[in-house]
Amino acid sequence: DAGITQSPRYKITETGRQVTLMCHQTWSHSYMFWYRQDLGHGLRLIYYSAAADITDKGEVPDGYVVSRSKTENFPLTLESATRSQTSVYFCASSELKTSVQETQYFGPGTRLLVL
Amino acid sequence: SQQGEEDPQALSIQEGENATMNCSYKTSINNLQWYRQNSGRGLVHLILIRSNEREKHSGRLRVTLDTSKKSSSLLITASRAADTASYFCATGRGATNKLIFGTGTLLAVQP
């Protein structure tokens, strides 16, 4: 299977629980990103990673943790889920061709509902 | 905060008509990209235009960039029902590989 996959596709959890969303890409892209999409806000960057073991905060990082021990995987963990984290989460990846921004390739998304 | 603002927020047209969406942004950019999102799906890259380019074509898509006005437009010619989707502009700036997305235009093409 080639491309970028996310799991689970749907998740229901309760406030206070820890949740991990998985992202896997088969292209060996250097960069990976996590976004959340909410009505009226478009896509907002949570965290991104330039390479294995290199991560950095985006626009809305509070309440989230990421890691990148392998190039192909970029899991996103909600340490203690809150209702405000109910959203659709998208993972994306891009190559590192130049020093400027390249095309991003998106996964299918994970719909998370926090009760 | 959002870098890109799309206009209009929603657009409904008939099949065969042209659809024009606009994007305005706030600061200088390296490039501007347009993405499409079908309902319930991830975003798909359509076209990238660099800051030193003024116009770019790809099939039925035409993108213009006016850096003096900090704006871009996406024209879809001879629209089809399958073009029904949300369209997002995304701007790249600085030395990182990050993009900043706008809030999108919802296009509905009536058959």
PDB file of N, CA, C and O in Angstrom, chain B residues 2-41:
ATOM      1  N   GLN B   2      -5.361  32.986  10.697  1.00  0.00           N
ATOM      2  CA  GLN B   2      -5.344  32.534   9.322  1.00  0.00           C
ATOM      3  C   GLN B   2      -4.538  33.521   8.477  1.00  0.00           C
ATOM      4  O   GLN B   2      -4.677  34.732   8.598  1.00  0.00           O
ATOM      5  N   GLN B   3      -3.735  32.998   7.581  1.00  0.00           N
ATOM      6  CA  GLN B   3      -3.012  33.841   6.648  1.00  0.00           C
ATOM      7  C   GLN B   3      -3.870  34.139   5.440  1.00  0.00           C
ATOM      8  O   GLN B   3      -3.878  35.251   4.928  1.00  0.00           O
ATOM      9  N   GLY B   4      -4.628  33.115   4.981  1.00  0.00           N
ATOM     10  CA  GLY B   4      -5.430  33.277   3.782  1.00  0.00           C
ATOM     11  C   GLY B   4      -6.913  33.377   4.102  1.00  0.00           C
ATOM     12  O   GLY B   4      -7.417  32.708   4.992  1.00  0.00           O
ATOM     13  N   GLU B   5      -7.579  34.247   3.355  1.00  0.00           N
ATOM     14  CA  GLU B   5      -9.030  34.382   3.479  1.00  0.00           C
ATOM     15  C   GLU B   5      -9.617  34.170   2.105  1.00  0.00           C
ATOM     16  O   GLU B   5      -9.297  34.906   1.164  1.00  0.00           O
ATOM     17  N   GLU B   6     -10.484  33.169   1.972  1.00  0.00           N
ATOM     18  CA  GLU B   6     -11.109  32.928   0.687  1.00  0.00           C
ATOM     19  C   GLU B   6     -12.423  33.694   0.565  1.00  0.00           C
ATOM     20  O   GLU B   6     -13.124  33.920   1.550  1.00  0.00           O
ATOM     21  N   ASP B   7     -12.723  34.011  -0.645  1.00  0.00           N
ATOM     22  CA  ASP B   7     -13.951  34.749  -0.943  1.00  0.00           C
ATOM     23  C   ASP B   7     -14.469  34.263  -2.287  1.00  0.00           C
ATOM     24  O   ASP B   7     -13.684  34.166  -3.236  1.00  0.00           O
ATOM     25  N   PRO B   8     -15.744  33.912  -2.435  1.00  0.00           N
ATOM     26  CA  PRO B   8     -16.750  33.923  -1.376  1.00  0.00           C
ATOM     27  C   PRO B   8     -16.620  32.712  -0.454  1.00  0.00           C
ATOM     28  O   PRO B   8     -15.864  31.803  -0.740  1.00  0.00           O
ATOM     29  N   GLN B   9     -17.363  32.683   0.607  1.00  0.00           N
ATOM     30  CA  GLN B   9     -17.379  31.514   1.499  1.00  0.00           C
ATOM     31  C   GLN B   9     -18.102  30.357   0.828  1.00  0.00           C
ATOM     32  O   GLN B   9     -17.775  29.200   1.061  1.00  0.00           O
ATOM     33  N   ALA B  10     -19.111  30.682   0.017  1.00  0.00           N
ATOM     34  CA  ALA B  10     -19.872  29.647  -0.684  1.00  0.00           C
ATOM     35  C   ALA B  10     -20.264  30.171  -2.050  1.00  0.00           C
ATOM     36  O   ALA B  10     -20.514  31.372  -2.226  1.00  0.00           O
ATOM     37  N   LEU B  11     -20.334  29.257  -3.020  1.00  0.00           N
ATOM     38  CA  LEU B  11     -20.626  29.616  -4.397  1.00  0.00           C
ATOM     39  C   LEU B  11     -21.423  28.491  -5.036  1.00  0.00           C
ATOM     40  O   LEU B  11     -21.028  27.325  -4.945  1.00  0.00           O
ATOM     41  N   SER B  12     -22.552  28.852  -5.653  1.00  0.00           N
ATOM     42  CA  SER B  12     -23.377  27.857  -6.328  1.00  0.00           C
ATOM     43  C   SER B  12     -23.526  28.259  -7.785  1.00  0.00           C
ATOM     44  O   SER B  12     -23.933  29.388  -8.076  1.00  0.00           O
ATOM     45  N   ILE B  13     -23.184  27.346  -8.684  1.00  0.00           N
ATOM     46  CA  ILE B  13     -23.269  27.648 -10.112  1.00  0.00           C
ATOM     47  C   ILE B  13     -23.868  26.453 -10.833  1.00  0.00           C
ATOM     48  O   ILE B  13     -24.015  25.368 -10.269  1.00  0.00           O
ATOM     49  N   GLN B  14     -24.182  26.657 -12.109  1.00  0.00           N
ATOM     50  CA  GLN B  14     -24.689  25.584 -12.954  1.00  0.00           C
ATOM     51  C   GLN B  14     -23.540  24.920 -13.688  1.00  0.00           C
ATOM     52  O   GLN B  14     -22.501  25.544 -13.974  1.00  0.00           O
ATOM     53  N   GLU B  15     -23.716  23.647 -13.985  1.00  0.00           N
ATOM     54  CA  GLU B  15     -22.729  22.911 -14.764  1.00  0.00           C
ATOM     55  C   GLU B  15     -22.441  23.655 -16.069  1.00  0.00           C
ATOM     56  O   GLU B  15     -23.350  24.151 -16.723  1.00  0.00           O
ATOM     57  N   GLY B  16     -21.175  23.729 -16.447  1.00  0.00           N
ATOM     58  CA  GLY B  16     -20.784  24.423 -17.661  1.00  0.00           C
ATOM     59  C   GLY B  16     -20.345  25.851 -17.437  1.00  0.00           C
ATOM     60  O   GLY B  16     -19.627  26.418 -18.262  1.00  0.00           O
ATOM     61  N   GLU B  17     -20.766  26.443 -16.326  1.00  0.00           N
ATOM     62  CA  GLU B  17     -20.348  27.812 -16.011  1.00  0.00           C
ATOM     63  C   GLU B  17     -18.926  27.795 -15.437  1.00  0.00           C
ATOM     64  O   GLU B  17     -18.394  26.771 -15.032  1.00  0.00           O
ATOM     65  N   ASN B  18     -18.338  28.981 -15.391  1.00  0.00           N
ATOM     66  CA  ASN B  18     -17.025  29.133 -14.770  1.00  0.00           C
ATOM     67  C   ASN B  18     -17.178  29.518 -13.309  1.00  0.00           C
ATOM     68  O   ASN B  18     -18.125  30.212 -12.931  1.00  0.00           O
ATOM     69  N   ALA B  19     -16.252  29.061 -12.492  1.00  0.00           N
ATOM     70  CA  ALA B  19     -16.259  29.386 -11.065  1.00  0.00           C
ATOM     71  C   ALA B  19     -14.967  30.109 -10.721  1.00  0.00           C
ATOM     72  O   ALA B  19     -13.881  29.658 -11.086  1.00  0.00           O
ATOM     73  N   THR B  20     -15.103  31.221 -10.030  1.00  0.00           N
ATOM     74  CA  THR B  20     -13.928  31.983  -9.611  1.00  0.00           C
ATOM     75  C   THR B  20     -13.930  32.133  -8.099  1.00  0.00           C
ATOM     76  O   THR B  20     -14.925  32.539  -7.498  1.00  0.00           O
ATOM     77  N   MET B  21     -12.800  31.779  -7.498  1.00  0.00           N
ATOM     78  CA  MET B  21     -12.620  31.924  -6.064  1.00  0.00           C
ATOM     79  C   MET B  21     -11.392  32.787  -5.821  1.00  0.00           C
ATOM     80  O   MET B  21     -10.419  32.704  -6.572  1.00  0.00           O
ATOM     81  N   ASN B  22     -11.455  33.588  -4.791  1.00  0.00           N
ATOM     82  CA  ASN B  22     -10.364  34.506  -4.483  1.00  0.00           C
ATOM     83  C   ASN B  22      -9.760  34.209  -3.123  1.00  0.00           C
ATOM     84  O   ASN B  22     -10.427  33.692  -2.235  1.00  0.00           O
ATOM     85  N   CYS B  23      -8.502  34.552  -3.009  1.00  0.00           N
ATOM     86  CA  CYS B  23      -7.779  34.347  -1.756  1.00  0.00           C
ATOM     87  C   CYS B  23      -6.949  35.590  -1.482  1.00  0.00           C
ATOM     88  O   CYS B  23      -6.210  36.049  -2.365  1.00  0.00           O
ATOM     89  N   SER B  24      -7.084  36.127  -0.294  1.00  0.00           N
ATOM     90  CA  SER B  24      -6.235  37.253   0.090  1.00  0.00           C
ATOM     91  C   SER B  24      -5.382  36.834   1.277  1.00  0.00           C
ATOM     92  O   SER B  24      -5.814  36.016   2.091  1.00  0.00           O
ATOM     93  N   TYR B  25      -4.198  37.369   1.360  1.00  0.00           N
ATOM     94  CA  TYR B  25      -3.305  37.015   2.446  1.00  0.00           C
ATOM     95  C   TYR B  25      -2.636  38.263   2.987  1.00  0.00           C
ATOM     96  O   TYR B  25      -2.776  39.348   2.421  1.00  0.00           O
ATOM     97  N   LYS B  26      -1.900  38.093   4.092  1.00  0.00           N
ATOM     98  CA  LYS B  26      -1.480  39.280   4.834  1.00  0.00           C
ATOM     99  C   LYS B  26      -0.001  39.628   4.696  1.00  0.00           C
ATOM    100  O   LYS B  26       0.365  40.799   4.734  1.00  0.00           O
ATOM    101  N   THR B  27       0.853  38.628   4.587  1.00  0.00           N
ATOM    102  CA  THR B  27       2.289  38.911   4.572  1.00  0.00           C
ATOM    103  C   THR B  27       2.925  38.358   3.309  1.00  0.00           C
ATOM    104  O   THR B  27       2.298  37.588   2.579  1.00  0.00           O
ATOM    105  N   SER B  28       4.170  38.687   3.069  1.00  0.00           N
ATOM    106  CA  SER B  28       4.850  38.219   1.860  1.00  0.00           C
ATOM    107  C   SER B  28       4.987  36.702   1.901  1.00  0.00           C
ATOM    108  O   SER B  28       5.088  36.099   2.971  1.00  0.00           O
ATOM    109  N   ILE B  29       4.965  36.088   0.730  1.00  0.00           N
ATOM    110  CA  ILE B  29       4.943  34.637   0.639  1.00  0.00           C
ATOM    111  C   ILE B  29       6.024  34.128  -0.305  1.00  0.00           C
ATOM    112  O   ILE B  29       6.552  34.875  -1.134  1.00  0.00           O
ATOM    113  N   ASN B  30       6.334  32.826  -0.188  1.00  0.00           N
ATOM    114  CA  ASN B  30       7.206  32.150  -1.150  1.00  0.00           C
ATOM    115  C   ASN B  30       6.376  31.558  -2.279  1.00  0.00           C
ATOM    116  O   ASN B  30       6.768  31.581  -3.441  1.00  0.00           O
ATOM    117  N   ASN B  31       5.256  30.969  -1.896  1.00  0.00           N
ATOM    118  CA  ASN B  31       4.358  30.414  -2.900  1.00  0.00           C
ATOM    119  C   ASN B  31       2.955  30.347  -2.342  1.00  0.00           C
ATOM    120  O   ASN B  31       2.741  30.524  -1.125  1.00  0.00           O
ATOM    121  N   LEU B  32       2.003  30.098  -3.215  1.00  0.00           N
ATOM    122  CA  LEU B  32       0.610  29.951  -2.827  1.00  0.00           C
ATOM    123  C   LEU B  32       0.088  28.697  -3.505  1.00  0.00           C
ATOM    124  O   LEU B  32       0.366  28.457  -4.691  1.00  0.00           O
ATOM    125  N   GLN B  33      -0.609  27.893  -2.745  1.00  0.00           N
ATOM    126  CA  GLN B  33      -1.108  26.631  -3.287  1.00  0.00           C
ATOM    127  C   GLN B  33      -2.631  26.580  -3.133  1.00  0.00           C
ATOM    128  O   GLN B  33      -3.184  27.162  -2.200  1.00  0.00           O
ATOM    129  N   TRP B  34      -3.260  25.858  -4.031  1.00  0.00           N
ATOM    130  CA  TRP B  34      -4.703  25.610  -3.943  1.00  0.00           C
ATOM    131  C   TRP B  34      -4.930  24.112  -3.764  1.00  0.00           C
ATOM    132  O   TRP B  34      -4.287  23.286  -4.434  1.00  0.00           O
ATOM    133  N   TYR B  35      -5.866  23.800  -2.850  1.00  0.00           N
ATOM    134  CA  TYR B  35      -6.223  22.419  -2.556  1.00  0.00           C
ATOM    135  C   TYR B  35      -7.729  22.271  -2.683  1.00  0.00           C
ATOM    136  O   TYR B  35      -8.491  23.209  -2.456  1.00  0.00           O
ATOM    137  N   ARG B  36      -8.153  21.052  -2.991  1.00  0.00           N
ATOM    138  CA  ARG B  36      -9.573  20.720  -3.044  1.00  0.00           C
ATOM    139  C   ARG B  36      -9.875  19.667  -1.981  1.00  0.00           C
ATOM    140  O   ARG B  36      -9.063  18.766  -1.725  1.00  0.00           O
ATOM    141  N   GLN B  37     -11.032  19.768  -1.367  1.00  0.00           N
ATOM    142  CA  GLN B  37     -11.468  18.778  -0.389  1.00  0.00           C
ATOM    143  C   GLN B  37     -12.887  18.356  -0.709  1.00  0.00           C
ATOM    144  O   GLN B  37     -13.826  19.148  -0.587  1.00  0.00           O
ATOM    145  N   ASN B  38     -13.044  17.107  -1.090  1.00  0.00           N
ATOM    146  CA  ASN B  38     -14.382  16.551  -1.250  1.00  0.00           C
ATOM    147  C   ASN B  38     -14.929  16.199   0.127  1.00  0.00           C
ATOM    148  O   ASN B  38     -14.167  15.927   1.054  1.00  0.00           O
ATOM    149  N   SER B  39     -16.225  16.184   0.231  1.00  0.00           N
ATOM    150  CA  SER B  39     -16.871  15.971   1.521  1.00  0.00           C
ATOM    151  C   SER B  39     -16.375  14.698   2.188  1.00  0.00           C
ATOM    152  O   SER B  39     -16.401  13.620   1.599  1.00  0.00           O
ATOM    153  N   GLY B  40     -15.903  14.835   3.412  1.00  0.00           N
ATOM    154  CA  GLY B  40     -15.467  13.674   4.175  1.00  0.00           C
ATOM    155  C   GLY B  40     -14.111  13.117   3.798  1.00  0.00           C
ATOM    156  O   GLY B  40     -13.737  12.046   4.264  1.00  0.00           O
ATOM    157  N   ARG B  41     -13.383  13.836   2.961  1.00  0.00           N
ATOM    158  CA  ARG B  41     -12.089  13.341   2.498  1.00  0.00           C
ATOM    159  C   ARG B  41     -10.954  14.270   2.912  1.00  0.00           C
ATOM    160  O   ARG B  41     -11.170  15.365   3.422  1.00  0.00           O
TER     161      ARG B  41
END
